[in-house]
XYZ file of C-alpha atoms in Angstrom:
552
model
C 31.164 6.088 7.188
C 34.077 8.495 7.516
C 35.304 9.977 10.824
C 37.275 13.038 11.893
C 39.260 13.008 15.138
C 40.075 16.215 16.971
C 42.166 16.641 20.143
C 44.688 14.343 21.738
C 44.087 14.405 25.507
C 42.320 11.521 27.249
C 38.726 11.923 28.339
C 38.702 13.253 31.930
C 34.979 14.044 32.202
C 33.248 12.173 35.008
C 29.911 12.177 36.831
C 29.563 12.674 40.581
C 26.210 13.148 42.306
C 24.451 13.929 39.007
C 27.045 16.591 38.131
C 29.427 16.350 35.187
C 32.949 17.597 35.991
C 36.492 17.547 34.625
C 39.324 16.013 36.624
C 41.583 18.992 37.428
C 43.583 20.487 40.287
C 42.007 23.856 39.555
C 38.624 24.470 41.172
C 35.708 24.937 38.813
C 34.650 28.540 38.340
C 31.838 28.060 35.824
C 28.555 26.219 36.358
C 26.645 25.505 33.146
C 23.108 24.155 33.150
C 21.937 22.330 30.026
C 18.373 21.166 30.538
C 18.564 18.816 33.529
C 22.336 18.348 33.405
C 24.809 20.451 35.410
C 28.458 20.929 34.427
C 31.235 22.135 36.746
C 33.848 23.545 34.329
C 36.498 26.267 33.936
C 36.308 29.653 32.274
C 39.753 29.656 30.700
C 39.479 26.938 28.046
C 35.757 27.592 27.349
C 35.781 31.392 27.091
C 38.837 31.195 24.849
C 36.823 29.535 22.077
C 33.134 30.264 22.859
C 32.000 33.759 21.921
C 28.599 33.293 23.591
C 30.152 32.395 26.964
C 32.479 35.418 26.671
C 29.448 37.710 26.378
C 27.467 36.012 29.153
C 30.372 36.009 31.618
C 31.353 39.599 30.830
C 28.240 40.851 32.629
C 28.992 38.985 35.849
C 30.787 40.250 38.940
C 34.470 39.288 38.642
C 35.349 40.158 42.250
C 33.589 37.155 43.743
C 35.178 33.720 44.018
C 31.869 31.953 43.498
C 31.453 29.977 40.236
C 29.490 31.829 37.577
C 26.172 30.133 36.710
C 25.120 30.036 33.035
C 21.951 28.459 31.593
C 22.180 27.011 28.076
C 18.861 25.202 27.868
C 18.298 26.270 24.254
C 21.483 24.798 22.837
C 20.774 22.491 19.842
C 21.566 18.857 20.503
C 21.233 19.181 24.268
C 23.859 17.920 26.754
C 25.559 15.557 24.288
C 26.271 18.300 21.753
C 27.428 20.728 24.439
C 29.771 18.176 25.993
C 31.370 17.471 22.615
C 32.041 21.208 22.169
C 33.368 21.502 25.739
C 35.767 18.603 25.217
C 37.079 20.304 22.087
C 37.830 23.405 24.190
C 39.748 21.257 26.695
C 41.701 19.533 23.905
C 40.155 16.152 24.742
C 39.965 13.721 21.813
C 36.570 13.683 20.096
C 35.282 11.813 17.057
C 32.965 13.425 14.486
C 31.014 11.531 11.840
C 27.893 11.924 9.713
C 25.901 10.676 12.706
C 26.796 13.565 15.045
C 28.132 16.310 12.799
C 24.760 18.042 12.520
C 24.261 18.376 16.279
C 27.894 19.365 16.743
C 27.693 21.996 14.007
C 24.479 23.516 15.348
C 25.876 23.592 18.906
C 29.164 25.155 17.735
C 27.268 27.872 15.888
C 25.074 28.453 18.936
C 28.162 28.885 21.160
C 29.781 31.094 18.468
C 32.854 28.910 18.145
C 33.918 30.741 14.976
C 37.168 31.888 13.415
C 36.518 35.452 14.624
C 36.717 34.209 18.201
C 39.673 31.839 17.768
C 41.642 30.611 14.782
C 41.124 26.930 13.978
C 37.871 26.888 15.932
C 35.383 24.034 15.911
C 32.772 25.490 13.544
C 35.199 25.883 10.657
C 36.663 22.387 11.172
C 33.203 20.853 11.124
C 32.252 22.776 7.996
C 35.385 21.586 6.207
C 34.720 17.960 7.158
C 31.097 18.276 6.064
C 31.978 19.592 2.623
C 35.021 17.436 1.925
C 33.869 14.100 3.364
C 30.219 13.886 4.322
C 28.797 15.300 1.091
C 31.033 13.056 -0.989
C 29.635 9.912 0.589
C 26.279 8.406 -0.352
C 25.186 7.030 3.002
C 26.891 9.856 4.901
C 24.759 12.363 2.982
C 21.600 10.385 3.797
C 22.519 10.152 7.492
C 23.387 13.842 7.809
C 20.209 14.862 5.982
C 18.013 12.807 8.312
C 19.759 14.274 11.363
C 19.405 17.839 10.095
C 15.703 17.298 9.411
C 15.086 15.926 12.897
C 16.942 18.863 14.431
C 15.369 21.802 12.643
C 13.584 20.835 9.430
C 13.921 23.175 6.480
C 15.183 25.990 8.715
C 18.710 24.560 8.635
C 19.107 25.070 4.897
C 22.915 25.296 5.124
C 22.956 21.555 5.835
C 19.712 20.256 4.323
C 20.020 21.715 0.844
C 23.646 20.665 0.230
C 22.729 17.121 1.313
C 19.735 17.051 -1.036
C 21.874 18.326 -3.918
C 24.566 15.719 -3.208
C 22.029 12.879 -3.123
C 20.342 13.990 -6.357
C 23.696 14.324 -8.101
C 24.602 10.736 -7.242
C 21.187 9.379 -8.272
C 21.517 10.948 -11.714
C 24.880 9.311 -12.351
C 24.909 6.240 -14.635
C 24.967 2.974 -12.655
C 28.372 2.205 -14.148
C 29.836 5.068 -12.095
C 28.425 3.939 -8.747
C 31.381 2.963 -6.561
C 29.965 3.448 -3.062
C 28.011 1.132 -0.817
C 24.213 1.123 -0.965
C 21.343 -0.898 0.484
C 19.552 -3.384 -1.765
C 17.719 -6.074 0.180
C 14.795 -6.907 -2.112
C 14.390 -10.436 -3.543
C 17.379 -11.181 -5.681
C 19.212 -8.166 -4.273
C 22.119 -7.867 -1.893
C 24.101 -5.374 0.091
C 27.014 -4.255 -2.037
C 30.145 -2.887 -0.419
C 31.843 -1.788 -3.629
C 29.767 -3.151 -6.499
C 31.185 -3.690 -9.930
C 29.695 -1.601 -12.719
C 27.980 -4.619 -14.265
C 26.150 -5.563 -11.050
C 24.567 -2.233 -10.096
C 20.783 -2.202 -10.711
C 19.136 0.935 -12.026
C 17.100 1.319 -8.843
C 20.099 0.955 -6.524
C 19.239 4.214 -4.726
C 15.584 3.627 -3.885
C 15.937 1.808 -0.554
C 18.336 4.301 1.006
C 16.196 7.253 -0.079
C 13.127 5.572 1.417
C 14.639 6.181 4.872
C 13.972 9.920 4.532
C 11.002 11.825 5.865
C 8.241 12.208 3.296
C 9.001 15.911 2.771
C 12.671 15.225 2.099
C 11.755 12.278 -0.100
C 9.453 14.477 -2.158
C 12.189 17.109 -2.503
C 14.717 14.535 -3.727
C 12.360 12.756 -6.140
C 10.920 16.016 -7.507
C 14.414 17.299 -8.244
C 15.334 14.014 -9.922
C 12.183 14.112 -12.067
C 12.854 17.713 -13.076
C 16.203 16.634 -14.552
C 14.336 14.269 -16.963
C 17.247 11.833 -17.011
C 15.486 8.837 -15.440
C 12.518 6.951 -16.957
C 9.100 7.252 -15.262
C 9.005 3.540 -14.256
C 12.157 4.096 -12.194
C 10.466 6.976 -10.373
C 7.470 4.699 -9.879
C 9.713 2.024 -8.378
C 11.064 4.554 -5.872
C 7.502 5.430 -4.866
C 6.673 1.737 -4.528
C 9.664 1.067 -2.261
C 8.822 4.079 -0.089
C 5.157 3.132 0.198
C 5.949 -0.472 1.120
C 8.225 0.778 3.902
C 5.966 3.450 5.375
C 2.408 2.349 4.495
C 1.596 -1.022 6.099
C -1.256 -3.133 4.809
C -4.445 -1.867 6.494
C -5.797 -5.430 6.606
C -3.446 -6.065 9.541
C -5.386 -3.551 11.673
C -8.842 -4.178 10.239
C -11.567 -3.836 12.826
C -9.333 -2.509 15.609
C -10.492 0.141 18.058
C -8.530 3.359 17.712
C -7.039 5.237 20.623
C -5.301 8.614 20.650
C -1.954 7.167 19.599
C -3.477 5.333 16.659
C -5.257 8.477 15.510
C -1.903 10.271 15.393
C -0.462 7.351 13.451
C -3.356 7.525 10.985
C -2.712 11.238 10.494
C 0.932 10.449 9.702
C -0.057 7.727 7.234
C -2.585 10.084 5.666
C 0.147 12.653 5.046
C 2.413 10.028 3.492
C -0.163 8.502 1.148
C -1.464 11.876 -0.025
C 2.072 13.023 -0.794
C 3.017 9.819 -2.614
C -0.093 10.028 -4.788
C 0.784 13.557 -5.901
C 4.177 12.271 -7.072
C 2.911 9.437 -9.303
C 4.055 10.080 -12.889
C 1.269 10.474 -15.403
C 3.034 8.273 -17.948
C 1.402 4.949 -18.784
C 3.079 2.039 -17.020
C 5.022 4.209 -14.570
C 3.471 2.240 -11.699
C 1.573 -1.035 -11.645
C -2.156 -1.421 -11.206
C -1.610 -3.509 -8.081
C 0.446 -0.708 -6.505
C -2.313 1.805 -7.248
C -4.874 -0.454 -5.590
C -2.591 -0.873 -2.575
C -2.465 2.910 -2.246
C -6.244 3.054 -2.605
C -6.693 0.531 0.207
C -4.480 2.597 2.485
C -6.046 5.903 1.418
C -9.550 4.601 2.087
C -8.573 3.156 5.449
C -6.779 6.252 6.792
C -9.418 8.662 5.461
C -7.324 10.445 2.841
C -8.765 13.419 0.974
C -11.458 12.860 -1.630
C -9.171 14.181 -4.373
C -6.515 11.607 -3.458
C -8.998 8.750 -3.549
C -10.567 9.988 -6.786
C -7.163 10.096 -8.481
C -6.366 6.562 -7.331
C -9.746 5.242 -8.500
C -9.206 6.792 -11.914
C -5.647 5.522 -12.331
C -6.342 2.078 -10.869
C -9.347 1.719 -13.171
C -7.124 2.263 -16.195
C -4.938 -0.683 -15.109
C -7.513 -2.952 -13.513
C -6.534 -5.831 -15.811
C -3.253 -6.065 -13.849
C -5.012 -6.630 -10.519
C -5.724 -9.708 -8.460
C -8.972 -10.354 -6.581
C -7.425 -9.610 -3.165
C -6.313 -6.198 -4.434
C -9.966 -5.132 -4.580
C -10.588 -5.911 -0.905
C -10.643 -2.237 0.044
C -11.335 -1.694 3.761
C -13.778 0.867 5.052
C -12.259 3.876 6.887
C -10.736 3.050 10.263
C -12.972 5.676 11.867
C -16.014 3.543 11.054
C -14.698 0.709 13.220
C -16.682 -1.799 11.185
C -13.802 -3.946 9.996
C -15.648 -4.557 6.743
C -14.901 -3.810 3.095
C -15.903 -0.941 0.853
C -17.602 -2.645 -2.088
C -18.561 0.755 -3.459
C -14.910 1.668 -3.925
C -14.265 -1.561 -5.836
C -17.316 -0.879 -7.995
C -16.036 2.651 -8.701
C -12.726 1.224 -9.942
C -14.594 -1.213 -12.188
C -16.784 1.569 -13.602
C -13.665 3.603 -14.375
C -12.235 0.644 -16.258
C -15.416 0.250 -18.307
C -15.645 3.976 -19.048
C -12.037 4.161 -20.180
C -12.418 0.933 -22.167
C -15.146 2.544 -24.255
C -12.949 5.539 -25.001
C -9.729 3.634 -25.617
C -11.206 0.461 -27.125
C -9.390 -1.896 -24.793
C -8.499 -5.353 -26.071
C -10.635 -8.384 -25.340
C -7.680 -9.857 -23.447
C -7.837 -7.031 -20.896
C -11.602 -7.428 -20.580
C -11.279 -11.184 -20.044
C -8.777 -10.575 -17.238
C -11.078 -8.082 -15.549
C -14.031 -10.483 -15.822
C -11.974 -13.212 -14.158
C -10.781 -10.818 -11.443
C -14.317 -9.605 -10.745
C -15.792 -13.100 -10.516
C -13.033 -14.237 -8.162
C -13.464 -11.042 -6.132
C -17.192 -11.747 -5.774
C -16.379 -15.242 -4.566
C -13.794 -13.878 -2.105
C -16.012 -11.125 -0.715
C -18.802 -13.663 -0.223
C -16.440 -15.673 1.978
C -14.854 -12.895 4.027
C -17.752 -10.447 4.427
C -20.766 -12.022 6.100
C -22.724 -8.775 5.784
C -22.356 -8.456 2.019
C -25.963 -7.824 0.849
C -27.592 -9.516 -2.121
C -28.367 -6.191 -3.786
C -24.688 -5.201 -3.754
C -23.688 -8.584 -5.172
C -26.213 -8.266 -8.010
C -25.257 -4.654 -8.775
C -21.547 -5.408 -8.827
C -21.904 -8.555 -10.925
C -24.180 -6.688 -13.320
C -21.716 -3.849 -13.908
C -20.120 -5.733 -16.772
C -21.956 -5.756 -20.093
C -23.494 -9.086 -21.098
C -21.058 -9.529 -23.978
C -18.062 -9.213 -21.658
C -18.408 -12.706 -20.201
C -17.610 -15.437 -22.697
C -18.074 -18.008 -19.947
C -20.155 -17.901 -16.778
C -18.210 -20.556 -14.857
C -16.598 -17.967 -12.575
C -19.894 -16.191 -11.963
C -21.563 -19.510 -11.114
C -18.872 -20.357 -8.556
C -19.219 -16.885 -7.002
C -22.998 -17.229 -6.717
C -22.724 -20.777 -5.379
C -20.273 -19.565 -2.727
C -22.644 -16.776 -1.729
C -25.554 -19.231 -1.449
C -23.417 -21.566 0.642
C -22.315 -18.769 3.003
C -25.859 -17.372 3.300
C -28.174 -20.386 3.737
C -30.870 -18.156 5.217
C -31.551 -16.403 1.884
C -35.139 -16.279 0.730
C -36.214 -18.117 -2.395
C -36.735 -14.810 -4.176
C -33.177 -13.669 -3.412
C -31.765 -16.980 -4.605
C -33.604 -16.610 -7.915
C -32.471 -13.005 -8.182
C -28.885 -14.150 -7.934
C -29.197 -17.097 -10.293
C -30.883 -15.001 -12.991
C -27.408 -13.529 -13.538
C -26.200 -16.885 -14.875
C -26.508 -17.609 -18.584
C -26.815 -21.388 -18.590
C -25.652 -21.576 -22.197
C -22.303 -20.039 -21.208
C -21.467 -22.709 -18.652
C -18.940 -25.366 -19.509
C -20.249 -28.978 -19.597
C -18.534 -29.906 -16.331
C -19.836 -26.857 -14.467
C -23.302 -27.324 -15.964
C -23.401 -30.921 -14.708
C -22.237 -29.736 -11.295
C -24.940 -27.058 -11.204
C -27.701 -29.523 -12.130
C -26.791 -31.646 -9.115
C -26.469 -28.610 -6.818
C -29.250 -28.523 -4.209
C -28.611 -24.814 -3.610
C -29.759 -23.880 -7.118
C -33.425 -22.781 -7.470
C -35.804 -24.999 -9.451
C -36.058 -22.476 -12.266
C -32.292 -22.558 -12.776
C -32.243 -26.370 -12.716
C -34.940 -26.438 -15.425
C -32.996 -24.013 -17.580
C -29.871 -26.095 -17.151
C -31.703 -29.265 -18.102
C -33.131 -27.574 -21.161
C -29.661 -26.492 -22.260
C -28.415 -30.002 -21.603
C -31.299 -31.312 -23.741
C -30.340 -28.981 -26.567
C -26.726 -30.107 -26.402
C -27.796 -33.773 -26.445
C -30.028 -33.293 -29.494
C -27.331 -31.377 -31.320
C -24.838 -34.120 -30.536
C -27.274 -36.802 -31.733
C -27.927 -35.022 -35.019
C -24.260 -34.373 -35.740
C -23.387 -35.218 -39.328
C -26.918 -34.567 -40.691
C -28.438 -31.401 -42.111
C -30.064 -29.039 -39.689
C -33.452 -29.436 -41.450
C -33.746 -33.028 -40.176
C -33.012 -32.093 -36.550
C -36.125 -32.158 -34.342
C -36.836 -28.976 -32.397
C -36.169 -28.987 -28.661
C -39.163 -29.811 -26.492
C -39.990 -26.496 -24.755
C -43.322 -27.725 -23.410
C -41.841 -29.278 -20.301
C -39.796 -26.166 -19.685
C -42.848 -23.951 -20.023
C -44.872 -26.114 -17.642
C -42.158 -26.141 -15.014
C -41.535 -22.410 -15.412
C -45.244 -21.768 -14.906
C -45.207 -23.875 -11.758
C -42.149 -21.996 -10.552
C -43.781 -18.636 -11.276
C -46.765 -19.724 -9.164
C -44.287 -20.551 -6.388
C -42.785 -17.059 -6.753
C -46.165 -15.412 -6.285
C -46.905 -17.635 -3.319
C -43.469 -16.857 -1.910
C -44.268 -13.168 -1.780
C -47.025 -13.915 0.749
C -44.834 -16.109 2.935
C -42.425 -15.119 5.636
C -38.902 -16.339 5.256
C -38.855 -17.132 8.951
C -41.747 -19.631 8.724
C -40.711 -21.324 5.486
C -39.066 -24.705 6.296
C -35.690 -25.283 4.750
C -35.208 -28.252 2.437
C -38.936 -28.510 1.578
C -39.731 -32.159 0.678
C -42.336 -31.228 -1.952
C -39.843 -29.020 -3.760
C -37.266 -31.790 -3.783
C -39.821 -34.232 -5.185
C -40.887 -31.694 -7.775
C -37.281 -31.094 -8.769
C -36.659 -34.849 -9.140
C -39.856 -35.327 -11.162
C -38.978 -32.549 -13.558
C -35.462 -33.882 -13.942
C -36.781 -37.348 -14.828
C -39.372 -35.840 -17.169
C -36.846 -33.807 -19.110
C -34.340 -36.630 -19.180
C -37.000 -39.016 -20.533
C -38.032 -36.404 -23.071
C -34.457 -36.116 -24.244
C -34.139 -39.884 -24.688
C -37.518 -40.118 -26.519
C -36.550 -37.386 -28.961
C -33.240 -39.040 -29.667
C -34.985 -42.449 -30.270
C -37.682 -40.923 -32.488
C -35.068 -39.129 -34.512
C -33.055 -42.303 -35.043
C -36.255 -44.122 -36.193
C -37.024 -41.301 -38.588
C -33.582 -41.579 -40.115
C -34.062 -45.370 -40.630
C -37.458 -44.841 -42.321
C -35.953 -42.210 -44.594
C -33.327 -44.675 -45.625
């Protein structure tokens, strides 16, 4: 950061009884009030360079020896900026940098410290330093822009716009021409004092720009995009860095009770996320699917506009194959105070993916990834959301077409987790869940695990045993023609299914509250059917081997 020093005299300002004065043999003849601070100063050095004080003191009575009171409560920058200007009038040494030049410039203009009043006045010196030093520096331009925005927003265009133009000009330069310091603290990054051309990353500017207010950030990024010199993914990276800095993960505040301060904070976050979403490039791959889902989580939590959330659902759906299960844990709005998750929003993203897949004919690889993500999401939501209803689980799991799942191992684990976390489920609800499983699409290990799982309904166990019987018969008849293979015994399955259907009808007349858990008769029935089907499998295999010997 560059500095400019003005004046040579030592600092003789001091404070006595809450009054700022200058050490001098001459009595003070000017009392200046700046907010709650009072200054006892002298007309001669101040009126010589301050046009405003000349006009204010010209209307006072000059015959009295009493100090002239002047109120300057509206001066930009307050007491600090005024004191810097006063010291300049006294010739006291002052230091000006990008950190205080904005307040000093605004105060000097307010006091009319111009060339018309006195040659070599403060305003012109500050303007020269601003143009020749501040605007040429990268971080100095960022610092001055932030200060100008805090002071007066867009109204101070003589400082804001030159800073924006200087920042954009430097961003558009090739990385090989970057010779100034910048901030780069991400993994694998570093803070470079004077980086060599070969070490400057393409996104070197993103962290420093993320320090700006969202309106300034939008102005800078929009101007950069209009130049069409940077690729869309680089713009997307800048948005990602800004969002990570200013949009914290809503999961950290999930379920908290809001007070007035938090409502103001939510309004600020709402403004940021809505603005960032409007800046997302429409080009494919400009931002990642995980980043879009992060924005959707924040937007849903802070209560962003429906158009913002709809855009995020649409864009995140197009890139859902890039997501992870935790990315779909979208919290309900903070105003609800529930601390739960919005399964409907996750389902909307999935429906967008399916709709766009039909139009674009997405690859099976993308569909397989989404199936895996959905099954793991169902397992996760069953663990973290105790109030997740069965109907929502069934609807969400059934969103995917039947042909989408090549294997049902993930779906089985999700359903098993739900059954484990909700032991109070009725028998009908358990069967409703397990009907989603295609037993023929389970791997042998998972199928064996499911057969031994006490949480599985009897109907599902029977279906699993039947599939196991089929696999055993097929394995026994391997190497022979299919015409010699005996048909699977469906009689036992039909009998057990009929018994189970009778149980279903009886279940409808029972109350879940009065039905004892771990019914002994059901366990005995399950064991009997298992032994029956296992014996049937062995008998068929023996009969088939005898038939082959007789044929020989």
